[in-house]
mmCIF file of C-alpha atoms in Angstrom:
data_model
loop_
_atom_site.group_PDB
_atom_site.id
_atom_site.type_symbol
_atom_site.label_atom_id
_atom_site.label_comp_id
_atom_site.label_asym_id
_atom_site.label_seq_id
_atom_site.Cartn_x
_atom_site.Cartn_y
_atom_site.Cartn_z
ATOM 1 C CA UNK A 250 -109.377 104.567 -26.576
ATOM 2 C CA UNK A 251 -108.608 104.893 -30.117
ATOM 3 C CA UNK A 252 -106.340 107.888 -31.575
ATOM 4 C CA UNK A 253 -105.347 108.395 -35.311
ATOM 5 C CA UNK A 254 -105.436 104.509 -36.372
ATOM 6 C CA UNK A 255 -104.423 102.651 -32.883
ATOM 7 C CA UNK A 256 -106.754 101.205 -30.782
ATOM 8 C CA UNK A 257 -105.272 101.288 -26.807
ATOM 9 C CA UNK A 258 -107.324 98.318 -25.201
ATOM 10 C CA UNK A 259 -107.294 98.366 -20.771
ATOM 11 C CA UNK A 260 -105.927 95.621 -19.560
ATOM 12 C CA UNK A 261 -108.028 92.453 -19.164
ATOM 13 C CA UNK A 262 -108.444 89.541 -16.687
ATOM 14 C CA UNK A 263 -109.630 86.304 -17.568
ATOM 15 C CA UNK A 264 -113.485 86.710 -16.002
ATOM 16 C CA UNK A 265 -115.496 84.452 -18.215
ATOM 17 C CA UNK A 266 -119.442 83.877 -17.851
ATOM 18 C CA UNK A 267 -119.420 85.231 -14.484
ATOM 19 C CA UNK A 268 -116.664 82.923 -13.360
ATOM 20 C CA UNK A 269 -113.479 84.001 -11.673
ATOM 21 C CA UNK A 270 -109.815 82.957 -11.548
ATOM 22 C CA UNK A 271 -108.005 83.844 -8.217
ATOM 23 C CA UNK A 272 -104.468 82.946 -7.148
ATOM 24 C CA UNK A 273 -100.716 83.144 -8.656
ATOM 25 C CA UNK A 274 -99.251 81.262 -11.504
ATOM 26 C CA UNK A 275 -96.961 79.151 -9.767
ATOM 27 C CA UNK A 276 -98.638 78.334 -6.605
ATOM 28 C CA UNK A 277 -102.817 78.102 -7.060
ATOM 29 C CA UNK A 278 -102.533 77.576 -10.720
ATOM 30 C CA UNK A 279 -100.230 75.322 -12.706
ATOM 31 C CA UNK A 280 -98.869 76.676 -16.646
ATOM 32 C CA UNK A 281 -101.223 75.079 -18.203
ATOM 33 C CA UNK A 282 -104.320 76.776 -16.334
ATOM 34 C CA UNK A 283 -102.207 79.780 -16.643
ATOM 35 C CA UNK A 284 -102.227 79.275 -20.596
ATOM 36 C CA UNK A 285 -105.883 79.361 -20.362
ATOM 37 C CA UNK A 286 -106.396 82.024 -18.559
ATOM 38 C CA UNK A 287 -104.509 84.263 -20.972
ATOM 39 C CA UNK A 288 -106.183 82.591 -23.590
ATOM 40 C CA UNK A 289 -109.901 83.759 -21.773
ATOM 41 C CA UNK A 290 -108.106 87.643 -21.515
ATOM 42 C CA UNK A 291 -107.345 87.446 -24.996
ATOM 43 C CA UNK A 292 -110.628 86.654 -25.829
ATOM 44 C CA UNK A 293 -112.006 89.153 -23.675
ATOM 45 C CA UNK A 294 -110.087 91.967 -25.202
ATOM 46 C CA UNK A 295 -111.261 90.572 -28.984
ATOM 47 C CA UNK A 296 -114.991 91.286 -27.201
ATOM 48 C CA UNK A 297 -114.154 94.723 -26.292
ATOM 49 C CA UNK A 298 -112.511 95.387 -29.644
ATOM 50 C CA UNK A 299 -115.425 94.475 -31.471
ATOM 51 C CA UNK A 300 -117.625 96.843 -29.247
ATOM 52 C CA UNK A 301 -115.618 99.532 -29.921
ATOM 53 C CA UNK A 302 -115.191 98.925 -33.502
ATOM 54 C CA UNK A 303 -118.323 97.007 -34.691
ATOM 55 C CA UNK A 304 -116.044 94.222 -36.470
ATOM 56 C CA UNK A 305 -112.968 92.478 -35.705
ATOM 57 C CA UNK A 306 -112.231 92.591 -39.765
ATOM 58 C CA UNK A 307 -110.994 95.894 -38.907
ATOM 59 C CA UNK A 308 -108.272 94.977 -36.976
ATOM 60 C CA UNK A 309 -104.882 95.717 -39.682
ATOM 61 C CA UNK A 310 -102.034 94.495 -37.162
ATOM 62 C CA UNK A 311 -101.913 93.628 -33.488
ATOM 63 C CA UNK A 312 -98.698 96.050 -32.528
ATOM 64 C CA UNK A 313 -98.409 95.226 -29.012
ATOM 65 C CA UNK A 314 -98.816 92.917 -26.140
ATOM 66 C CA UNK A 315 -98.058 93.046 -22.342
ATOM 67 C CA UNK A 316 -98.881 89.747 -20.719
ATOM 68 C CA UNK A 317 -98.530 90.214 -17.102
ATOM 69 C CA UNK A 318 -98.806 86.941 -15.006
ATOM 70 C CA UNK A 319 -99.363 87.081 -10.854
ATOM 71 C CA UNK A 320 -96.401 84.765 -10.285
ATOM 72 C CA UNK A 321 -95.517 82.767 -7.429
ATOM 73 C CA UNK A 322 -91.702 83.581 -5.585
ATOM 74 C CA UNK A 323 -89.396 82.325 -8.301
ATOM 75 C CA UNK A 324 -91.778 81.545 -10.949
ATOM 76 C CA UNK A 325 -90.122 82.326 -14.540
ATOM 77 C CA UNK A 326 -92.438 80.327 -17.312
ATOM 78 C CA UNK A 327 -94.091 83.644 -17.972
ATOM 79 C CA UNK A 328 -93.681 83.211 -21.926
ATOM 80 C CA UNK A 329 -95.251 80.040 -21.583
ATOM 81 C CA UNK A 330 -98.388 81.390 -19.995
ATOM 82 C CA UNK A 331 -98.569 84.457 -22.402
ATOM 83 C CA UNK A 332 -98.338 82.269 -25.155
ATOM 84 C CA UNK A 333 -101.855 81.494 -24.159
ATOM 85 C CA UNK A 334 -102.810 85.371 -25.974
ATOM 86 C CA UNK A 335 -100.209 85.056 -28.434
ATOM 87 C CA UNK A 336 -101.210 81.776 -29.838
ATOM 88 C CA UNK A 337 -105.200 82.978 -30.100
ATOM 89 C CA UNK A 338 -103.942 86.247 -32.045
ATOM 90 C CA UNK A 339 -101.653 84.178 -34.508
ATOM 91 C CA UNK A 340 -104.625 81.500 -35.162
ATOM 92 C CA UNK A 341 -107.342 84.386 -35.836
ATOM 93 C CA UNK A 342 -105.197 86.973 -37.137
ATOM 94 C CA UNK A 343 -102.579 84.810 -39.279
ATOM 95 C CA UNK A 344 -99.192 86.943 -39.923
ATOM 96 C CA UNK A 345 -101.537 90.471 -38.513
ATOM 97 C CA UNK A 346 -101.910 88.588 -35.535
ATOM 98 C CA UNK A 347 -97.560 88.784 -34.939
ATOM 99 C CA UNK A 348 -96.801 91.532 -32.549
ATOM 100 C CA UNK A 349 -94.139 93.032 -30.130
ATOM 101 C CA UNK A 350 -94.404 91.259 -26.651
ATOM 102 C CA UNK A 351 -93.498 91.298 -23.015
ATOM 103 C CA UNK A 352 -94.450 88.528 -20.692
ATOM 104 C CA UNK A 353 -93.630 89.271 -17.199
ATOM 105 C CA UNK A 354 -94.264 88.851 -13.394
ATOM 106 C CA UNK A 355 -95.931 90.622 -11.023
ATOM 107 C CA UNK A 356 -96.578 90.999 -7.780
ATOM 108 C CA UNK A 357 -100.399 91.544 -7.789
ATOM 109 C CA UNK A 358 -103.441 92.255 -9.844
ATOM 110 C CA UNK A 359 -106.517 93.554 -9.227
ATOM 111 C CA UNK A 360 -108.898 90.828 -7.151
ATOM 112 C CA UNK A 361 -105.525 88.126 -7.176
ATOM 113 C CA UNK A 362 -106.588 87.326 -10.765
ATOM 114 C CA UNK A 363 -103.618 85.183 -12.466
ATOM 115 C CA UNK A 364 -102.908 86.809 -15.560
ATOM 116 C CA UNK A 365 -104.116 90.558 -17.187
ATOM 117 C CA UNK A 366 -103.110 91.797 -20.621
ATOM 118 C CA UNK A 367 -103.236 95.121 -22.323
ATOM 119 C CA UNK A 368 -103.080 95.083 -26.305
ATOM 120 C CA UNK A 369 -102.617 98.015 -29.033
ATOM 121 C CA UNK A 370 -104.264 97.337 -32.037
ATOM 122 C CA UNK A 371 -103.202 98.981 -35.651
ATOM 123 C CA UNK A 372 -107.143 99.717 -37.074
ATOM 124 C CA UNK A 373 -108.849 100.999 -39.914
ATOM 125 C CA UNK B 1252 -91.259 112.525 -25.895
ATOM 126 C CA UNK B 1253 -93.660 113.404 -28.478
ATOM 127 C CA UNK B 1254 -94.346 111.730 -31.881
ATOM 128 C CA UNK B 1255 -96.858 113.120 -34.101
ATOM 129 C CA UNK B 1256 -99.663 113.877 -31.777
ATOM 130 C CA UNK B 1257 -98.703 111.697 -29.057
ATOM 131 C CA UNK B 1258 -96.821 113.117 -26.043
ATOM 132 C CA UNK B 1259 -95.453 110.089 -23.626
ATOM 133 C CA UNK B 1260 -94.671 110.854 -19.923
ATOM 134 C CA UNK B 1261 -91.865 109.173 -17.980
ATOM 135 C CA UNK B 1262 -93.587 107.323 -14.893
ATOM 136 C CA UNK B 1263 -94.298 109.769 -12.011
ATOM 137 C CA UNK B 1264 -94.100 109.562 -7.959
ATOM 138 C CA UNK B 1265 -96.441 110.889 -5.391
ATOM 139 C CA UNK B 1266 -93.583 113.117 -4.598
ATOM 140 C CA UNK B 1267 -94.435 116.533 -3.949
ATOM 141 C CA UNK B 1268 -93.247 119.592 -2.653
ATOM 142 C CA UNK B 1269 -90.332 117.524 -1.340
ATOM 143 C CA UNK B 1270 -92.386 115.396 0.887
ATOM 144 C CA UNK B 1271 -91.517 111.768 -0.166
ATOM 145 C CA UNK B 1272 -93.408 108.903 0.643
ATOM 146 C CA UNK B 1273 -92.023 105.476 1.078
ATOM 147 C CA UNK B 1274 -93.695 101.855 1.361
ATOM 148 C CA UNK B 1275 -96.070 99.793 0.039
ATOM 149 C CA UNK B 1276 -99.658 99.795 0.055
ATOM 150 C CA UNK B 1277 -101.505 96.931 1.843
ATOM 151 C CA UNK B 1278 -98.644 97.517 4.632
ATOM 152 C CA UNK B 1279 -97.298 101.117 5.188
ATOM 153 C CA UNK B 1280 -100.071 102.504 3.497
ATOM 154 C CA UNK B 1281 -104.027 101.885 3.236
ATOM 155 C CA UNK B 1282 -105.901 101.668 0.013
ATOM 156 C CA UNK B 1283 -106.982 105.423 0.521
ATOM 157 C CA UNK B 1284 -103.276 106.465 1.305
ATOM 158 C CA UNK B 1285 -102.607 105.033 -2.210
ATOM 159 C CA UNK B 1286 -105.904 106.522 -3.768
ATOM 160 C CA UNK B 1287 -104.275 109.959 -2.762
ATOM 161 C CA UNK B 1288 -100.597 108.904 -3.465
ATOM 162 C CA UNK B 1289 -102.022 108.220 -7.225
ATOM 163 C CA UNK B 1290 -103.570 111.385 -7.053
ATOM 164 C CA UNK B 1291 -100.164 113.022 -6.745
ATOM 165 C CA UNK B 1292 -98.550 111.424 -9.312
ATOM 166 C CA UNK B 1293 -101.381 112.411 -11.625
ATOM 167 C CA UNK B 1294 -100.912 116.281 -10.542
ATOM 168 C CA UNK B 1295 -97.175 115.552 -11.172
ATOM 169 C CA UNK B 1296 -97.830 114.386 -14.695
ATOM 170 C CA UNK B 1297 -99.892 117.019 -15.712
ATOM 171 C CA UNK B 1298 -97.300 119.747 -14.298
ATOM 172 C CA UNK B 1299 -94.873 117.632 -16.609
ATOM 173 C CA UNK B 1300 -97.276 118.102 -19.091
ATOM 174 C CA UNK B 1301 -98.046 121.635 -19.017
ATOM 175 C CA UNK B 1302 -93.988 122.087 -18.977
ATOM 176 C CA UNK B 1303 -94.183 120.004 -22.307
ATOM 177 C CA UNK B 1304 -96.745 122.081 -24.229
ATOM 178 C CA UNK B 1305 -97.112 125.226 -22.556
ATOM 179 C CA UNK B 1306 -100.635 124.415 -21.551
ATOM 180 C CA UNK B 1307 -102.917 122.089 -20.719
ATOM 181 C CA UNK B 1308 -105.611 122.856 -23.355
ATOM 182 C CA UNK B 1309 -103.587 121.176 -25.562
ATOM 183 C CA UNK B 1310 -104.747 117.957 -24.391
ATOM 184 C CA UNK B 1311 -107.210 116.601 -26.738
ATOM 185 C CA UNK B 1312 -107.506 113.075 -24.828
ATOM 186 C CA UNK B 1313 -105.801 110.597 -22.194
ATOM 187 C CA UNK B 1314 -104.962 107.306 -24.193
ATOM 188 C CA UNK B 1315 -103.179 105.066 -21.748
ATOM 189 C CA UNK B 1316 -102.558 105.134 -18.013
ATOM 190 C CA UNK B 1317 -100.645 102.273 -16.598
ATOM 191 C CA UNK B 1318 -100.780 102.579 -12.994
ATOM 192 C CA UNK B 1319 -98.219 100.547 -10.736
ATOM 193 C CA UNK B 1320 -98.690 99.860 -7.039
ATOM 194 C CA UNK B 1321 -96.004 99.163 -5.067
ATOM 195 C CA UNK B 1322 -97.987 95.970 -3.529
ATOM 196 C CA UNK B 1323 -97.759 93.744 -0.218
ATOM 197 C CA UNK B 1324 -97.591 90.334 -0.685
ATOM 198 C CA UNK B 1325 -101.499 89.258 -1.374
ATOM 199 C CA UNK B 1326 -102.885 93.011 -2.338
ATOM 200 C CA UNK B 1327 -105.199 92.846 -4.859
ATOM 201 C CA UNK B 1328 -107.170 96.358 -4.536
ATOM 202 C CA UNK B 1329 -104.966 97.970 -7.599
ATOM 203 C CA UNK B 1330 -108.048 99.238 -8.890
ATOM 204 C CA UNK B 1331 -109.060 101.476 -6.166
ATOM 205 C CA UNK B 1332 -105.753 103.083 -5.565
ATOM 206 C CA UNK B 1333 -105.084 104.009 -9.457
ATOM 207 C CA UNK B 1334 -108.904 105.784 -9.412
ATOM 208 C CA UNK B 1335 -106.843 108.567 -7.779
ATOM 209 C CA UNK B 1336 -105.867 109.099 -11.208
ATOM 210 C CA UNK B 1337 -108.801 107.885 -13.240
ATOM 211 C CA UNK B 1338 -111.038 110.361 -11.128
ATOM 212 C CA UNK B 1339 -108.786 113.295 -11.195
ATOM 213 C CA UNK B 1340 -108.194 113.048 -15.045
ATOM 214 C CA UNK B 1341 -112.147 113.035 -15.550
ATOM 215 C CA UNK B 1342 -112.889 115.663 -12.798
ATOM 216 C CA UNK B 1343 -110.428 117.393 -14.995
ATOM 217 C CA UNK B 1344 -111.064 116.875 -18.730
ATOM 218 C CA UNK B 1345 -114.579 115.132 -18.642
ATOM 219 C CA UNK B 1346 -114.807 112.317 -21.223
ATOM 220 C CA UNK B 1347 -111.639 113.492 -23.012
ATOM 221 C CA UNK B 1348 -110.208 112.125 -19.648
ATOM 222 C CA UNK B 1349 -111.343 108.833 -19.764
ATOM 223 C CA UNK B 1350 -108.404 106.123 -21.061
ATOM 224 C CA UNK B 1351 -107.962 102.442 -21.106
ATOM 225 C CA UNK B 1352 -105.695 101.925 -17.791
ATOM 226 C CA UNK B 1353 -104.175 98.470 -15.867
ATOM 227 C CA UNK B 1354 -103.698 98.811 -12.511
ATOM 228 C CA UNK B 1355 -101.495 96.023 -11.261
ATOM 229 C CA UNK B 1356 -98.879 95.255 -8.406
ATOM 230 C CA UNK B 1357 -95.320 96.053 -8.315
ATOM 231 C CA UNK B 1358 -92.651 93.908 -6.467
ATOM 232 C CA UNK B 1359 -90.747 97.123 -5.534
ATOM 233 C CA UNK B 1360 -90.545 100.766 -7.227
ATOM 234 C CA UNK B 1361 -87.824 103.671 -7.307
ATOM 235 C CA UNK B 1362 -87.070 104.652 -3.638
ATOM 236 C CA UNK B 1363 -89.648 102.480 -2.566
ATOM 237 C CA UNK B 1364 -92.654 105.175 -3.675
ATOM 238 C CA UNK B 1365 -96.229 103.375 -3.242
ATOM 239 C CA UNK B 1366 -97.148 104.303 -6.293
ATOM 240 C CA UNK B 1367 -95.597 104.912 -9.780
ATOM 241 C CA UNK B 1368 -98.020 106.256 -12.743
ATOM 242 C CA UNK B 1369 -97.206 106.490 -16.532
ATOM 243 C CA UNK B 1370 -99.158 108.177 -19.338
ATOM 244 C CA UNK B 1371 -99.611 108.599 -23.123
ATOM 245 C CA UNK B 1372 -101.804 111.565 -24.147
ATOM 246 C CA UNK B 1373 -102.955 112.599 -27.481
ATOM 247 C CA UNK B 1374 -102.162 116.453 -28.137
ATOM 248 C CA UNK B 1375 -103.017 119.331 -30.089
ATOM 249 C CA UNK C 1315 -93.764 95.671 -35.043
ATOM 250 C CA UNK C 1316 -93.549 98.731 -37.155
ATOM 251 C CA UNK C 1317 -97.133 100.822 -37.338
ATOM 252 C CA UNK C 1318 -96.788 104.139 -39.270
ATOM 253 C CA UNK C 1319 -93.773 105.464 -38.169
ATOM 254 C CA UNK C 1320 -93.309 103.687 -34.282
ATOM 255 C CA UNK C 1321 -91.348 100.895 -33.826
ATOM 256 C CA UNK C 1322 -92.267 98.564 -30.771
ATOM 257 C CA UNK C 1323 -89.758 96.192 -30.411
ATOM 258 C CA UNK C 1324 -90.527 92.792 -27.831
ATOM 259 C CA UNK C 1325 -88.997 92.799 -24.571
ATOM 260 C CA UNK C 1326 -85.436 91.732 -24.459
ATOM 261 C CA UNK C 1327 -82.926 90.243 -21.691
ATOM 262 C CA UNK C 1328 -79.268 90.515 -21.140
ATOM 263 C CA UNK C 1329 -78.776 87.167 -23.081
ATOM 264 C CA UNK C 1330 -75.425 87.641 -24.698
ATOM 265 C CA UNK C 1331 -73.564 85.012 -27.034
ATOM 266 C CA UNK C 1332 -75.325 82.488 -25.281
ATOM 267 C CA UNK C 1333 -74.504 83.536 -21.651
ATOM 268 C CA UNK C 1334 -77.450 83.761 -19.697
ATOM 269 C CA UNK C 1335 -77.984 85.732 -16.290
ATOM 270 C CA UNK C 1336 -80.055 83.873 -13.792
ATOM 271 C CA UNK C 1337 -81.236 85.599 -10.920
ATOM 272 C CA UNK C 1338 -82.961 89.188 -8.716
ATOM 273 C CA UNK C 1339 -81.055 92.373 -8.534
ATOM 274 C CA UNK C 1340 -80.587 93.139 -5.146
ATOM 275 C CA UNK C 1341 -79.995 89.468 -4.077
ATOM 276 C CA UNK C 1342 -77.884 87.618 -6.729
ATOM 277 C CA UNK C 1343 -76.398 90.525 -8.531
ATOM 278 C CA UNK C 1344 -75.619 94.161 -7.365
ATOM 279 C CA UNK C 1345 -76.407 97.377 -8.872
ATOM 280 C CA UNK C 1346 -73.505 97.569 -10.947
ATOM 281 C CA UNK C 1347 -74.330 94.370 -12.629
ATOM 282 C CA UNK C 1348 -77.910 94.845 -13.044
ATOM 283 C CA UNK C 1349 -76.710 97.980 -14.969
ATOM 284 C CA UNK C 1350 -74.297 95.590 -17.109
ATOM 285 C CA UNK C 1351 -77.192 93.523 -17.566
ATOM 286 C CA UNK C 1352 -79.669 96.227 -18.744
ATOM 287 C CA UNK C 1353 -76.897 97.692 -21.004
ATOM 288 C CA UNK C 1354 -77.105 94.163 -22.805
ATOM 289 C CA UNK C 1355 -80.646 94.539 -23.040
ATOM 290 C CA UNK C 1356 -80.321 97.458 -24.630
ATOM 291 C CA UNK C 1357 -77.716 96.482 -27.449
ATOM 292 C CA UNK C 1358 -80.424 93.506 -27.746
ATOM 293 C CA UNK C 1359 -82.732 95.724 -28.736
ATOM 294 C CA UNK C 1360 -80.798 97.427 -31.313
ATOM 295 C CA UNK C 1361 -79.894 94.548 -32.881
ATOM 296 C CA UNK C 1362 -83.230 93.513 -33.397
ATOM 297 C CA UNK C 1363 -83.857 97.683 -34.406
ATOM 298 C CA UNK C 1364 -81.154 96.977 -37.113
ATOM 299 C CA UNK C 1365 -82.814 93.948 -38.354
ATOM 300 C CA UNK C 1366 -86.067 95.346 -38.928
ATOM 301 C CA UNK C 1367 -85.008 98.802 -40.433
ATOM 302 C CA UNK C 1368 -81.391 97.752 -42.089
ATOM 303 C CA UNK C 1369 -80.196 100.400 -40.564
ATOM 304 C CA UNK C 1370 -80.061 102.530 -37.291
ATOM 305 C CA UNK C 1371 -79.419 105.508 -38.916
ATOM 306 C CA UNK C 1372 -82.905 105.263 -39.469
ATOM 307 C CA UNK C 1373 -84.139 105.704 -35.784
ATOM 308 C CA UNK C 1374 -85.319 109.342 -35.761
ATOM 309 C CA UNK C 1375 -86.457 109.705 -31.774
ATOM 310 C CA UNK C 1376 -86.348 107.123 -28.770
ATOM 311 C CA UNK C 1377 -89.822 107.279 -27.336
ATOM 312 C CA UNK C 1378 -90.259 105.201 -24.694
ATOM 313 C CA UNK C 1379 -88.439 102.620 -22.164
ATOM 314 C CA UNK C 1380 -89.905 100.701 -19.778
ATOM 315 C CA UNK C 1381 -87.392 98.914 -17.376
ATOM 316 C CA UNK C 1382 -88.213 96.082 -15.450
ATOM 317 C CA UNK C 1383 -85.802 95.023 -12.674
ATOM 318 C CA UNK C 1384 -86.417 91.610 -11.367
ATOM 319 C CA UNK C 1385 -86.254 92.868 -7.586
ATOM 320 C CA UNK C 1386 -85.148 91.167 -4.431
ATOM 321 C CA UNK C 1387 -87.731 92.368 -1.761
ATOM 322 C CA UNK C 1388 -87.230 95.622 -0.848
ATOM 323 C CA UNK C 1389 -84.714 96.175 -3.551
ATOM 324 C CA UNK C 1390 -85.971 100.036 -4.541
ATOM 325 C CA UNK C 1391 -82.568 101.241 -7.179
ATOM 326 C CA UNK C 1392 -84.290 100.755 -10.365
ATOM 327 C CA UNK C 1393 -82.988 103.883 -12.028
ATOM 328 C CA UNK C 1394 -80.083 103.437 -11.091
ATOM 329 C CA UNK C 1395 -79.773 99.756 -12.914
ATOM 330 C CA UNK C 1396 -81.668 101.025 -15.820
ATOM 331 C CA UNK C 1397 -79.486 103.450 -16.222
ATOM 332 C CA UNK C 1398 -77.606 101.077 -18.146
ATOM 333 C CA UNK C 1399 -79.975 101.446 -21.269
ATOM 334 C CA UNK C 1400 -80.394 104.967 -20.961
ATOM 335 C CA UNK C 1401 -76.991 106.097 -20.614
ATOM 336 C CA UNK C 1402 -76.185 103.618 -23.907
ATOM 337 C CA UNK C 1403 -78.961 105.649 -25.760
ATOM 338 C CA UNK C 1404 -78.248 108.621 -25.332
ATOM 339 C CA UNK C 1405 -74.138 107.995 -25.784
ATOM 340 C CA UNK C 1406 -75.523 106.468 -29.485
ATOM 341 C CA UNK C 1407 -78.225 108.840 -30.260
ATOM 342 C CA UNK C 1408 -77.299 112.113 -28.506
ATOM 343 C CA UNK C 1409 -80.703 114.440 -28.037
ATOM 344 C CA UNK C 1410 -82.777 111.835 -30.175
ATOM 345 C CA UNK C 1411 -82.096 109.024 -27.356
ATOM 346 C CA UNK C 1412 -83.319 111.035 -24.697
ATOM 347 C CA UNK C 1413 -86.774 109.177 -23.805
ATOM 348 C CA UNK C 1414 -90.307 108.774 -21.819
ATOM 349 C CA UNK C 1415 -89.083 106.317 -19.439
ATOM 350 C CA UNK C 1416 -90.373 103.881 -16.341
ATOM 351 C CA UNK C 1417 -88.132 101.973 -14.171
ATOM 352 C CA UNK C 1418 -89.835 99.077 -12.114
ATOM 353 C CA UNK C 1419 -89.696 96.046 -9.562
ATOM 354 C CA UNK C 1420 -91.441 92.988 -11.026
ATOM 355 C CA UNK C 1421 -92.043 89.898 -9.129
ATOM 356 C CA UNK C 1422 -90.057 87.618 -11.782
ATOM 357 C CA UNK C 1423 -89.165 87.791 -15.266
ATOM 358 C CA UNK C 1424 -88.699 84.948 -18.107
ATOM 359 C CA UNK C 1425 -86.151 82.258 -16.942
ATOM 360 C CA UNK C 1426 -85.717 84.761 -13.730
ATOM 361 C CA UNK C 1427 -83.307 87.324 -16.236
ATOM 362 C CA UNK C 1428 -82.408 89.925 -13.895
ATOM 363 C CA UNK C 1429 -83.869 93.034 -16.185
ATOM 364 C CA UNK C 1430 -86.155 93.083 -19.379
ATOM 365 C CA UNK C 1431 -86.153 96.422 -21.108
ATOM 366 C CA UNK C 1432 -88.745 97.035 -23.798
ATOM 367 C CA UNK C 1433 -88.931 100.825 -26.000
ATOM 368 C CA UNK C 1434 -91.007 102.035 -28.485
ATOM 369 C CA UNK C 1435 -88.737 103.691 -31.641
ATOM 370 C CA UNK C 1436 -89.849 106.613 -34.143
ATOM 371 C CA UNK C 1437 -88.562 105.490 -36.982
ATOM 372 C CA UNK C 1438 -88.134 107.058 -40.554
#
């Protein structure tokens, strides 16, 4: 949903090609996997953006990110599994790709996928 | 709070007329319990709303819904419970209603509620 | 990240002069301290507020918190520890810190911190 010049993106998993991810960070799935699964929501939420805007050149500034990881009891590396998005945005985006972030841990998510993010964009 | 044209809502219950409900769903509470729980909230939020601005005509579009479950360990049907919201906003508003939403899983919420909903509307 | 005239600052912990907290509200630290811990969270962020604007007489309006309590199971106080931002805010700000504002039970948080507090700032 887009309103005056941000672009409010839902929340994505890491589905890819008809493939699915299911467990918790921590338990089924190491960091590493982890990091790759928010690096397959990131690019999921570049696909929608382009959808909705027709070119990812119009992307001014990522302004937001909340990187929320379905983490085994007492798992705490949740920056280092976010930094799966973050690092994608930086490498695409350059100094526009920088943005304010939460990485956290959560209980559950939709179909016991590891990781979903939601992003706001800054567009033209 | 509103900025600009923006009006944010603090996160809502399923409280209502002093009935509280208390436990989470995939234990205490089926997935439909929740779909109606969420429904709550969303009447809630729009009462909230209509105390905001007077009326509800003012609302030109839902932006953002993040909808948190208060989640037993291994629920993973988010999704269904927050489209007591989703639905009620369209049946409501029509496309002006639809917004980009996560639905994901709490570890525990104020009072133990089943469901907490938050929401950013764009307004006249 | 600053976009128009909203500030959305990154989700900060009650890491203080390099003292870190380690550990679930509810289990290793009460209610009191997890509102210790989110008032540290909150002078976080305005540090970081005052770093990126020179100045906090430059915050206009307090928008938006969103509290996350690292919760024990069945812990269910959350307002009550994030109280500890709001009550700061609004001491600091008066009627312009009053805020939009969730207060949640996540599974874990970044080296298990006991709360994370992230806001969104209007800004002149």
């Amino acid at each position: 949903v887009r309103t005056g010049n941000l672009l409010s993106l839902s929340g994505a998993g890491p589905t890819w090609g008809g493939k699915a991810m299911s467990g918790q960070v921590g338990a089924e799935y190491t960091v590493e996997q982890g990091y790759e699964a928010a690096r397959l929501c990131t690019l999921n939420l570049l696909s929608a953006t382009r959808s909705a805007l027709g070119s990812l050149d119009k992307v001014k500034q990522v302004v937001k990110v909340l990187g929320m990881v379905n983490s085994a009891h007492g798992f705490s590396q949740q920056p280092a599994v976010i930094n799966g998005c973050s690092d994608l945005l930086v490498q695409l985006f350059g100094q526009s790709g920088r943005h304010a972030r939460s990485a956290v841990g959560m209980a559950g998510l939709p179909g016991n996928i590891p990781v979903e993010i939601e992003i706001i964009l800054e567009v033209e």
